Amino acid sequence: MADRTDLTSYAYRKARARVLADSDVCIVCGHGQADAVDHIQPVSKGGAKTDPDNLAPIHGVNGCPVCLRKCNNEKGDKPLNAVTQLVTSRDWYAGP
């Protein structure tokens, strides 16, 4: 695994907080309560490390409380378009 000290940098933490403040809807499954962010274009594939435009909410270690997918594990270091995203016929989010 590559050196990931960039994940503890001030710039990354600031960008992460900004992304999660804007939305908590996971980019993989589409459900709310995402607690982490992930790089849309993986850093290992040339994606920007701390650019908020390359970060999006995703369910982290605990997974999605609705569909139980381990979204971040499932995505891994693949680009977002290589991951099967959840498509439903109805918006099940019952939030405010």
PDB file of C-alpha atoms in Angstrom, residues 8-93:
ATOM      1  CA  THR A   8      -4.260  12.964   7.718  1.00  0.00           C
ATOM      2  CA  SER A   9      -3.130  16.267   6.241  1.00  0.00           C
ATOM      3  CA  TYR A  10      -4.938  19.447   7.198  1.00  0.00           C
ATOM      4  CA  ALA A  11      -5.892  20.127   3.559  1.00  0.00           C
ATOM      5  CA  TYR A  12      -7.508  16.684   3.205  1.00  0.00           C
ATOM      6  CA  ARG A  13      -9.371  16.909   6.529  1.00  0.00           C
ATOM      7  CA  LYS A  14     -10.668  20.358   5.593  1.00  0.00           C
ATOM      8  CA  ALA A  15     -11.840  19.147   2.157  1.00  0.00           C
ATOM      9  CA  ARG A  16     -13.436  16.044   3.746  1.00  0.00           C
ATOM     10  CA  ALA A  17     -15.387  18.157   6.223  1.00  0.00           C
ATOM     11  CA  ARG A  18     -16.584  20.457   3.439  1.00  0.00           C
ATOM     12  CA  VAL A  19     -17.787  17.543   1.281  1.00  0.00           C
ATOM     13  CA  LEU A  20     -19.656  15.885   4.159  1.00  0.00           C
ATOM     14  CA  ALA A  21     -21.210  19.213   5.186  1.00  0.00           C
ATOM     15  CA  ASP A  22     -22.631  19.581   1.672  1.00  0.00           C
ATOM     16  CA  SER A  23     -24.096  16.062   1.460  1.00  0.00           C
ATOM     17  CA  ASP A  24     -24.104  12.702   3.188  1.00  0.00           C
ATOM     18  CA  VAL A  25     -25.545  10.733   0.258  1.00  0.00           C
ATOM     19  CA  CYS A  26     -23.216   7.892  -0.721  1.00  0.00           C
ATOM     20  CA  ILE A  27     -21.900   7.935  -4.300  1.00  0.00           C
ATOM     21  CA  VAL A  28     -22.078   4.138  -4.521  1.00  0.00           C
ATOM     22  CA  CYS A  29     -25.437   3.109  -3.048  1.00  0.00           C
ATOM     23  CA  GLY A  30     -27.298   6.431  -3.022  1.00  0.00           C
ATOM     24  CA  HIS A  31     -28.358   6.200   0.626  1.00  0.00           C
ATOM     25  CA  GLY A  32     -27.770   8.868   3.263  1.00  0.00           C
ATOM     26  CA  GLN A  33     -25.613   8.792   6.390  1.00  0.00           C
ATOM     27  CA  ALA A  34     -22.288   8.459   4.557  1.00  0.00           C
ATOM     28  CA  ASP A  35     -19.532   8.931   7.128  1.00  0.00           C
ATOM     29  CA  ALA A  36     -16.443   9.067   4.921  1.00  0.00           C
ATOM     30  CA  VAL A  37     -15.287  10.519   1.630  1.00  0.00           C
ATOM     31  CA  ASP A  38     -13.588   8.801  -1.253  1.00  0.00           C
ATOM     32  CA  HIS A  39     -11.703   9.941  -4.317  1.00  0.00           C
ATOM     33  CA  ILE A  40     -13.913   9.775  -7.404  1.00  0.00           C
ATOM     34  CA  GLN A  41     -10.814   9.327  -9.555  1.00  0.00           C
ATOM     35  CA  PRO A  42      -8.412   7.284  -7.409  1.00  0.00           C
ATOM     36  CA  VAL A  43      -5.149   8.953  -6.419  1.00  0.00           C
ATOM     37  CA  SER A  44      -3.331   5.854  -7.665  1.00  0.00           C
ATOM     38  CA  LYS A  45      -4.810   6.538 -11.106  1.00  0.00           C
ATOM     39  CA  GLY A  46      -3.872  10.234 -11.135  1.00  0.00           C
ATOM     40  CA  GLY A  47      -6.772  11.782  -9.202  1.00  0.00           C
ATOM     41  CA  ALA A  48      -6.225  14.893  -7.102  1.00  0.00           C
ATOM     42  CA  LYS A  49      -5.597  14.134  -3.410  1.00  0.00           C
ATOM     43  CA  THR A  50      -7.306  17.075  -1.710  1.00  0.00           C
ATOM     44  CA  ASP A  51      -9.449  18.661  -4.436  1.00  0.00           C
ATOM     45  CA  PRO A  52     -13.064  18.739  -3.160  1.00  0.00           C
ATOM     46  CA  ASP A  53     -14.221  18.177  -6.747  1.00  0.00           C
ATOM     47  CA  ASN A  54     -12.522  14.766  -6.645  1.00  0.00           C
ATOM     48  CA  LEU A  55     -14.051  13.799  -3.282  1.00  0.00           C
ATOM     49  CA  ALA A  56     -17.534  12.457  -2.626  1.00  0.00           C
ATOM     50  CA  PRO A  57     -19.407  10.999   0.359  1.00  0.00           C
ATOM     51  CA  ILE A  58     -19.250   7.226   0.785  1.00  0.00           C
ATOM     52  CA  HIS A  59     -20.072   4.721   3.509  1.00  0.00           C
ATOM     53  CA  GLY A  60     -16.864   3.819   5.307  1.00  0.00           C
ATOM     54  CA  VAL A  61     -15.856   0.947   7.554  1.00  0.00           C
ATOM     55  CA  ASN A  62     -19.305   0.384   9.078  1.00  0.00           C
ATOM     56  CA  GLY A  63     -21.060   0.193   5.707  1.00  0.00           C
ATOM     57  CA  CYS A  64     -24.493   1.438   4.723  1.00  0.00           C
ATOM     58  CA  PRO A  65     -27.154   1.182   7.443  1.00  0.00           C
ATOM     59  CA  VAL A  66     -29.863   0.764   4.775  1.00  0.00           C
ATOM     60  CA  CYS A  67     -28.572  -1.736   2.193  1.00  0.00           C
ATOM     61  CA  LEU A  68     -25.636  -3.065   4.280  1.00  0.00           C
ATOM     62  CA  ARG A  69     -23.159  -2.692   1.400  1.00  0.00           C
ATOM     63  CA  LYS A  70     -19.532  -1.988   2.269  1.00  0.00           C
ATOM     64  CA  CYS A  71     -19.396   0.825  -0.273  1.00  0.00           C
ATOM     65  CA  ASN A  72     -15.803   1.985   0.192  1.00  0.00           C
ATOM     66  CA  ASN A  73     -14.464  -1.592   0.187  1.00  0.00           C
ATOM     67  CA  GLU A  74     -16.514  -2.389  -2.893  1.00  0.00           C
ATOM     68  CA  LYS A  75     -15.225   0.651  -4.768  1.00  0.00           C
ATOM     69  CA  GLY A  76     -11.596   0.087  -3.772  1.00  0.00           C
ATOM     70  CA  ASP A  77      -9.220   1.846  -6.159  1.00  0.00           C
ATOM     71  CA  LYS A  78     -11.548   1.579  -9.155  1.00  0.00           C
ATOM     72  CA  PRO A  79     -12.959   4.716 -10.802  1.00  0.00           C
ATOM     73  CA  LEU A  80     -16.571   5.410  -9.868  1.00  0.00           C
ATOM     74  CA  ASN A  81     -17.915   4.382 -13.274  1.00  0.00           C
ATOM     75  CA  ALA A  82     -16.491   0.861 -12.736  1.00  0.00           C
ATOM     76  CA  VAL A  83     -18.651   0.278  -9.631  1.00  0.00           C
ATOM     77  CA  THR A  84     -22.221  -0.992  -9.827  1.00  0.00           C
ATOM     78  CA  GLN A  85     -24.336   1.781  -8.394  1.00  0.00           C
ATOM     79  CA  LEU A  86     -27.688   1.128  -6.780  1.00  0.00           C
ATOM     80  CA  VAL A  87     -30.653   2.182  -8.889  1.00  0.00           C
ATOM     81  CA  THR A  88     -34.105   1.942  -7.377  1.00  0.00           C
ATOM     82  CA  SER A  89     -37.537   2.736  -8.701  1.00  0.00           C
ATOM     83  CA  ARG A  90     -38.271   4.884  -5.703  1.00  0.00           C
ATOM     84  CA  ASP A  91     -36.499   7.331  -3.417  1.00  0.00           C
ATOM     85  CA  TRP A  92     -36.568   5.558  -0.071  1.00  0.00           C
ATOM     86  CA  TYR A  93     -34.928   8.351   1.877  1.00  0.00           C
TER      87      TYR A  93
END
